[in-house]
Coordinates of C-alpha atoms and ligand atoms in Angstrom, one line a residue:
M1 CA 64.3 136.5 98.6
K2 CA 68.0 137.0 99.2
Q3 CA 69.8 133.9 100.3
F4 CA 72.5 134.5 102.9
E5 CA 75.3 132.1 102.5
Q6 CA 76.1 129.9 105.5
S7 CA 79.3 130.5 107.3
D8 CA 82.3 128.3 106.6
L9 CA 81.9 126.9 110.1
L10 CA 78.4 125.6 109.3
K11 CA 79.5 124.2 106.0
R12 CA 82.2 122.3 107.7
L13 CA 79.9 120.5 110.2
P14 CA 79.6 116.8 109.6
K15 CA 76.7 115.6 107.5
Q16 CA 73.9 114.2 109.6
F17 CA 73.9 110.6 108.4
F18 CA 70.6 109.7 110.0
A19 CA 68.8 112.5 108.3
S20 CA 68.7 110.5 105.1
L21 CA 67.3 107.5 107.0
V22 CA 64.5 109.6 108.4
Q23 CA 63.6 110.6 104.8
K24 CA 63.6 107.0 103.6
V25 CA 61.4 106.0 106.6
G26 CA 59.0 109.0 105.9
K27 CA 58.5 107.7 102.3
V28 CA 57.5 104.2 103.5
V29 CA 55.2 105.6 106.1
A30 CA 53.6 107.9 103.5
E31 CA 52.9 104.9 101.4
G32 CA 50.6 103.7 104.2
H33 CA 52.7 100.9 105.6
D34 CA 52.7 99.9 109.3
V35 CA 56.3 100.7 110.1
I36 CA 58.1 99.4 113.2
N37 CA 60.7 102.1 113.9
L38 CA 63.6 100.6 115.9
G39 CA 66.0 103.1 114.4
Q40 CA 65.8 105.9 117.0
G41 CA 66.9 106.5 120.6
N42 CA 63.8 108.3 121.9
P43 CA 62.5 106.9 125.2
D44 CA 58.9 105.8 124.6
Q45 CA 57.6 105.9 128.2
P46 CA 56.2 109.1 129.8
T47 CA 58.1 111.0 132.6
P48 CA 57.0 109.7 136.0
A49 CA 53.9 111.5 137.4
H50 CA 55.6 112.9 140.5
I51 CA 58.2 114.7 138.4
V52 CA 55.6 116.2 136.1
S53 CA 53.6 117.4 139.1
S54 CA 56.7 118.9 140.6
L55 CA 57.1 121.0 137.4
Q56 CA 53.4 122.0 137.5
Q57 CA 53.7 123.3 141.0
A58 CA 57.0 125.0 140.4
A59 CA 55.7 126.7 137.3
E60 CA 53.2 128.6 139.4
Q61 CA 55.9 130.2 141.5
P62 CA 56.7 133.7 140.4
I63 CA 60.4 133.2 141.5
H64 CA 60.7 130.9 138.5
H65 CA 59.3 133.5 136.1
K66 CA 62.4 135.6 136.5
Y67 CA 65.8 134.8 135.2
S68 CA 67.2 131.9 137.1
P69 CA 70.7 132.4 138.6
F70 CA 73.6 132.0 136.3
R71 CA 75.1 128.5 136.6
G72 CA 71.9 127.1 138.0
H73 CA 70.0 126.9 141.3
G74 CA 71.8 125.8 144.5
F75 CA 69.0 123.3 145.2
L76 CA 69.6 121.4 142.0
K77 CA 73.4 121.2 142.6
D78 CA 72.7 120.0 146.1
A79 CA 70.4 117.3 144.6
V80 CA 73.2 116.3 142.3
V81 CA 75.6 116.0 145.3
S82 CA 73.1 113.7 147.1
F83 CA 72.5 111.7 143.9
Y84 CA 76.2 111.0 143.2
K85 CA 76.8 110.2 146.9
R86 CA 73.8 107.8 147.1
E87 CA 74.2 106.1 143.8
Y88 CA 78.0 105.9 143.4
G89 CA 79.6 106.9 146.7
V90 CA 81.2 109.9 145.0
E91 CA 81.6 113.2 146.9
L92 CA 81.2 116.4 144.9
D93 CA 81.6 120.1 145.8
P94 CA 78.3 121.7 144.6
E95 CA 80.0 125.0 143.7
K96 CA 83.1 123.8 142.0
E97 CA 82.5 120.4 140.6
I98 CA 79.0 120.6 139.0
A99 CA 77.8 122.4 135.9
I100 CA 74.1 122.3 135.0
L101 CA 73.5 121.6 131.3
F102 CA 70.7 121.9 128.8
G103 CA 70.8 118.1 128.3
G104 CA 73.9 116.0 127.9
K105 CA 74.2 116.8 124.2
A106 CA 74.8 120.5 125.0
G107 CA 77.6 119.6 127.3
L108 CA 79.2 117.2 124.9
V109 CA 79.1 119.8 122.1
E110 CA 80.4 122.5 124.4
I111 CA 83.3 120.6 126.0
P112 CA 85.7 120.6 122.9
Q113 CA 85.2 124.3 122.6
C114 CA 86.1 124.7 126.3
I115 CA 89.4 123.0 126.2
M116 CA 90.6 122.5 122.6
N117 CA 92.5 124.9 120.4
P118 CA 92.3 124.7 116.6
G119 CA 94.2 121.6 115.4
D120 CA 94.1 119.8 118.8
V121 CA 93.2 116.2 118.7
A122 CA 90.3 114.4 120.4
L123 CA 90.2 110.7 120.7
V124 CA 86.7 109.4 119.9
P125 CA 85.2 106.0 120.0
D126 CA 84.4 104.3 116.7
P127 CA 81.6 103.4 116.5
G128 CA 80.3 106.3 118.6
Y129 CA 77.6 108.8 119.2
P130 CA 77.7 111.3 116.2
D131 CA 77.2 114.4 118.4
Y132 CA 80.8 114.1 119.6
W133 CA 82.0 114.9 116.0
S134 CA 79.9 118.1 115.9
G135 CA 81.5 119.7 119.0
I136 CA 85.0 118.8 117.8
E137 CA 84.3 120.4 114.5
L138 CA 82.9 123.5 116.1
A139 CA 86.2 123.8 118.0
H140 CA 88.2 123.3 114.8
G141 CA 89.7 120.2 116.4
K142 CA 90.8 117.0 114.7
M143 CA 89.4 113.5 115.5
E144 CA 91.3 110.3 115.9
Y145 CA 89.2 107.2 116.2
M146 CA 89.6 104.5 118.8
P147 CA 88.1 101.3 117.3
L148 CA 85.7 99.5 119.6
L149 CA 86.0 95.9 118.7
E150 CA 83.8 93.0 119.8
E151 CA 86.8 90.9 120.7
N152 CA 87.7 93.6 123.3
N153 CA 84.1 93.9 124.6
F154 CA 83.8 97.2 122.7
L155 CA 86.3 98.9 125.0
P156 CA 89.1 100.9 123.3
D157 CA 92.6 99.3 123.4
Y158 CA 94.9 102.2 124.4
S159 CA 98.0 100.2 123.6
R160 CA 97.0 100.1 119.9
L161 CA 96.9 103.9 119.5
S162 CA 100.0 105.5 118.1
Q163 CA 102.0 107.4 120.6
E164 CA 102.4 110.3 118.1
V165 CA 98.6 110.6 117.9
V166 CA 98.2 110.3 121.7
N167 CA 100.8 113.1 122.2
Q168 CA 98.7 115.5 120.1
A169 CA 95.5 114.6 121.9
K170 CA 93.8 116.7 124.6
L171 CA 90.5 115.1 124.9
L172 CA 89.4 111.5 125.3
L173 CA 85.7 110.7 124.9
L174 CA 84.1 107.6 126.3
N175 CA 80.6 106.3 126.7
Y176 CA 79.5 103.4 128.9
P177 CA 76.9 101.8 128.9
N178 CA 77.7 102.3 125.2
N179 CA 75.6 103.7 122.4
P180 CA 75.5 102.0 119.9
T181 CA 77.1 98.7 121.1
G182 CA 75.3 98.1 124.5
A183 CA 78.6 97.3 126.1
I184 CA 79.4 98.3 129.7
A185 CA 82.8 99.3 131.2
T186 CA 84.7 97.5 134.0
K187 CA 86.4 99.0 137.0
E188 CA 89.7 97.9 135.6
F189 CA 89.1 99.7 132.4
F190 CA 88.3 102.9 134.1
E191 CA 91.4 102.6 136.3
E192 CA 93.5 102.0 133.2
T193 CA 91.8 105.1 131.7
V194 CA 92.8 107.2 134.6
S195 CA 96.5 106.2 134.4
F196 CA 96.5 106.5 130.6
A197 CA 95.0 110.1 130.9
K198 CA 97.5 111.0 133.6
K199 CA 100.5 109.8 131.7
N200 CA 99.4 111.5 128.5
D201 CA 97.9 114.7 129.9
L202 CA 94.4 114.0 128.5
C203 CA 91.1 115.3 129.7
V204 CA 88.6 112.4 129.9
V205 CA 85.0 113.1 129.2
H206 CA 82.8 110.1 130.2
D207 CA 79.3 110.3 128.7
F208 CA 77.2 108.5 131.2
A209 CA 73.8 109.0 129.4
Y210 CA 72.8 105.3 130.0
G211 CA 74.2 105.2 133.5
A212 CA 70.9 103.8 134.9
V213 CA 70.5 101.0 132.4
G214 CA 72.5 97.9 133.2
F215 CA 71.2 94.3 132.8
N216 CA 71.6 91.0 134.7
G217 CA 71.7 92.8 138.0
K218 CA 74.8 94.8 137.0
K219 CA 74.6 98.4 137.9
P220 CA 76.8 100.5 135.5
I221 CA 79.7 102.2 137.3
S222 CA 80.5 105.9 137.2
F223 CA 83.9 106.9 135.9
L224 CA 84.2 109.1 139.0
E225 CA 84.2 106.0 141.2
S226 CA 87.8 105.3 140.1
K227 CA 90.6 106.7 142.2
G228 CA 92.0 109.9 140.7
A229 CA 89.3 110.2 138.1
K230 CA 88.4 113.8 139.1
E231 CA 92.0 114.8 138.5
V232 CA 91.8 113.8 134.9
G233 CA 88.2 114.4 133.8
I234 CA 84.5 114.8 134.0
E235 CA 81.4 112.8 133.6
I236 CA 78.3 114.0 131.8
Y237 CA 74.9 112.8 133.2
T238 CA 71.5 113.4 131.7
L239 CA 68.0 113.0 133.1
S240 CA 66.7 112.1 129.5
K241 CA 67.0 108.4 129.8
T242 CA 67.0 107.7 133.6
Y243 CA 63.7 109.5 134.1
N244 CA 62.3 109.6 130.6
M245 CA 62.9 113.3 130.4
A246 CA 64.4 113.6 126.9
G247 CA 62.1 116.5 126.0
W248 CA 62.9 118.5 129.2
R249 CA 66.6 119.2 128.3
V250 CA 68.3 118.8 131.6
G251 CA 71.6 117.2 132.6
F252 CA 74.8 118.1 134.3
A253 CA 78.6 117.7 134.2
V254 CA 80.5 116.6 137.3
G255 CA 84.2 116.2 138.1
N256 CA 87.4 118.1 137.5
E257 CA 87.1 121.7 138.8
S258 CA 89.0 123.4 136.0
V259 CA 86.9 121.7 133.3
I260 CA 83.6 122.5 135.2
E261 CA 84.7 126.1 135.4
A262 CA 85.4 126.2 131.7
I263 CA 81.9 124.9 130.9
N264 CA 80.3 127.3 133.3
L265 CA 82.3 130.2 131.8
L266 CA 81.3 129.3 128.2
Q267 CA 77.7 129.0 129.4
D268 CA 77.8 132.4 131.1
H269 CA 78.3 133.8 127.6
M270 CA 75.7 131.8 125.9
Y271 CA 72.8 131.3 128.2
V272 CA 71.4 132.3 131.6
S273 CA 70.3 128.9 132.9
L274 CA 67.4 126.5 132.6
F275 CA 63.8 127.4 133.5
G276 CA 63.8 127.3 137.3
A277 CA 60.7 125.0 137.4
I278 CA 62.6 122.4 135.3
Q279 CA 65.4 122.6 137.8
E280 CA 63.0 121.9 140.6
A281 CA 61.5 119.0 138.8
A282 CA 65.0 117.7 138.1
A283 CA 65.8 117.9 141.8
T284 CA 62.7 116.0 142.6
A285 CA 63.7 113.3 140.1
L286 CA 67.2 112.9 141.6
L287 CA 66.1 113.0 145.3
E288 CA 62.8 111.2 145.5
S289 CA 61.9 107.5 145.2
Q290 CA 63.9 105.7 142.5
E291 CA 61.3 103.0 142.1
C292 CA 60.4 104.5 138.7
V293 CA 64.0 103.9 137.6
H294 CA 64.0 100.3 138.7
E295 CA 60.7 99.7 136.9
L296 CA 62.1 101.3 133.7
V297 CA 65.2 99.1 133.8
S298 CA 63.1 95.9 134.2
L299 CA 60.9 97.0 131.3
Y300 CA 64.0 97.4 129.1
E301 CA 65.4 94.1 130.4
K302 CA 62.2 92.2 129.6
R303 CA 62.1 93.7 126.1
K304 CA 65.7 92.9 125.6
N305 CA 65.2 89.3 126.6
T306 CA 62.1 88.8 124.5
F307 CA 63.7 90.4 121.4
I308 CA 67.0 88.6 121.6
L309 CA 65.2 85.3 122.1
S310 CA 62.9 85.9 119.1
L311 CA 65.9 86.7 116.9
R312 CA 67.7 83.6 118.0
E313 CA 64.6 81.6 117.3
I314 CA 64.6 82.7 113.7
G315 CA 68.3 81.7 113.4
W316 CA 69.9 85.1 113.7
E317 CA 73.0 84.7 116.0
V318 CA 73.0 87.8 118.1
K319 CA 74.7 89.0 121.3
A320 CA 72.6 90.5 124.0
P321 CA 73.5 94.0 125.2
E322 CA 74.7 94.4 128.8
G323 CA 73.3 97.9 129.2
S324 CA 71.7 100.9 127.4
F325 CA 68.5 100.4 125.5
F326 CA 70.1 99.3 122.3
A327 CA 71.0 96.0 120.8
W328 CA 74.0 95.8 118.4
L329 CA 73.4 93.1 115.8
K330 CA 75.7 91.6 113.2
V331 CA 74.3 91.8 109.7
P332 CA 74.0 88.6 107.7
H333 CA 76.7 87.7 105.2
G334 CA 76.6 89.5 101.9
Y335 CA 75.1 92.7 103.2
T336 CA 76.5 96.0 104.4
S337 CA 74.9 97.7 107.3
E338 CA 73.1 100.1 104.9
S339 CA 72.0 97.5 102.4
F340 CA 70.6 95.4 105.2
S341 CA 68.8 98.3 106.8
D342 CA 67.3 99.2 103.4
L343 CA 66.2 95.7 102.9
L344 CA 64.5 95.5 106.3
L345 CA 62.8 98.9 105.7
E346 CA 61.6 98.0 102.2
R347 CA 60.6 94.4 102.7
A348 CA 59.7 94.1 106.4
H349 CA 58.9 97.7 107.2
V350 CA 61.2 97.5 110.1
V351 CA 63.6 100.4 110.7
V352 CA 67.1 99.8 112.2
A353 CA 70.0 102.2 112.3
P354 CA 72.9 101.1 110.0
G355 CA 76.1 100.8 112.0
I356 CA 78.2 102.8 109.4
G357 CA 76.3 105.9 110.6
F358 CA 78.3 105.6 113.9
G359 CA 81.7 105.3 112.3
T360 CA 83.8 103.0 110.1
H361 CA 83.9 100.3 112.8
G362 CA 80.2 100.3 112.9
E363 CA 80.1 98.6 109.5
G364 CA 78.8 95.1 109.7
Y365 CA 76.2 95.9 112.4
V366 CA 72.8 97.5 112.9
R367 CA 71.5 99.2 116.0
V368 CA 68.1 98.4 117.3
G369 CA 66.4 100.5 119.9
L370 CA 64.3 98.6 122.5
L371 CA 61.8 101.5 122.6
T372 CA 58.6 99.8 121.7
S373 CA 56.4 97.1 123.3
E374 CA 57.4 93.5 123.5
E375 CA 54.5 92.7 121.0
R376 CA 56.0 95.0 118.4
L377 CA 59.5 93.6 118.9
I378 CA 58.1 90.1 118.4
E379 CA 56.3 91.3 115.4
A380 CA 59.5 92.8 114.0
A381 CA 61.3 89.5 114.5
S382 CA 58.5 87.6 112.7
R383 CA 58.6 90.0 109.8
I384 CA 62.3 89.5 109.5
K385 CA 61.8 85.7 109.7
A386 CA 59.5 86.0 106.7
L387 CA 62.5 87.3 104.6
D388 CA 64.1 83.9 105.0
L389 CA 67.6 85.3 105.5
F390 CA 68.9 83.0 108.3
Ligands
PMP401 N1 75.0 110.6 124.8 C1 74.5 109.5 124.2 C2 75.4 108.4 123.9 C3 73.2 109.5 123.7 O1 72.7 108.5 123.1 C4 72.4 110.7 123.9 C5 71.0 110.8 123.5 N2 70.6 110.2 122.4 C6 73.0 111.8 124.6 C7 74.3 111.7 125.0 C8 72.3 113.1 124.9 O2 71.2 113.0 125.5 P1 70.5 114.3 126.0 O3 71.0 115.5 125.2 O4 69.0 114.1 125.8 O5 70.9 114.5 127.4

């Protein structure tokens, strides 16, 4: 069969680092081993029943069998308004300040194409979520990395960026609670971000995917809570993690009017909108009881406490995450993040994600997802103990 060559654009896209990990894991599973996979970020709990039943009922309504309106249903945007007001005290204009998205990933990949021209620079966190790189490449943009260092609580230090680079930059990507480091942002940091963005004419995109998951009674703050934030940027929220709806593909962008308009315009050309019944279920999730969210956060917190304690008991000095459902662990002396991950896979049948897959400054760490039961997390720690590394 004739093979059609891929476009230059596709050839230029960054290689999916974690694809090779998936292959390695597949091999060990195929050998019949009981693998504990802590390498991925897929929520393990089901979507709460009241949200599923909202979809079931909505699916029967003929109105949702037609095209849904471009730019999404008004009832979902109204639900987003109530959600942001209730959770963060932020006021939003449903028509001008909200864009409905097919999941956070879609928005993150779209945004560089909405505001960057070829050769423009985006400032991205290192380590950071690899999907940011894809969107920037699709926009023919350039990336400059902002190191996230442990000594700075994994917040970027703007004063260490060269002014020349900052002058070329249009976009600034942030993500707190942070994947992969588990760090959370402070009010002061977001305020500093607003003034840095104002001064340098940057558009801030805050990826708030783990917005619901803060530990030790600390509720993660929204970037839009900072004064002037809407003037300089947007926030991207997803229902994937807060309501265990990763498979549903629903999220939204909120904030700066001009950026929201740009996202909506791009989407007018690419899609119609999400299945109306999914929009109804999403509105149900945002508006009804948040008890399911509180239960989910305590589940992750218990897993986190148990796992961190088990690792400390085997002599691994680890720091506990403050939010997200990831733990970011320093690899022992003499290993790279990849050689250590390989060792854990081969000898303990435990999968962790090597930090280097998230960027140069991810070297020296591995990321563990707290997405399995406490028993399995304890089992993972005891298998690691048997390797006698600590
Ligand atoms: N941002 C971060 C940091 C993530 O980890 C993820 C999911 N892994 C997303 C965004 C996207 O989530 P979704 O597309 O399911 O909304």
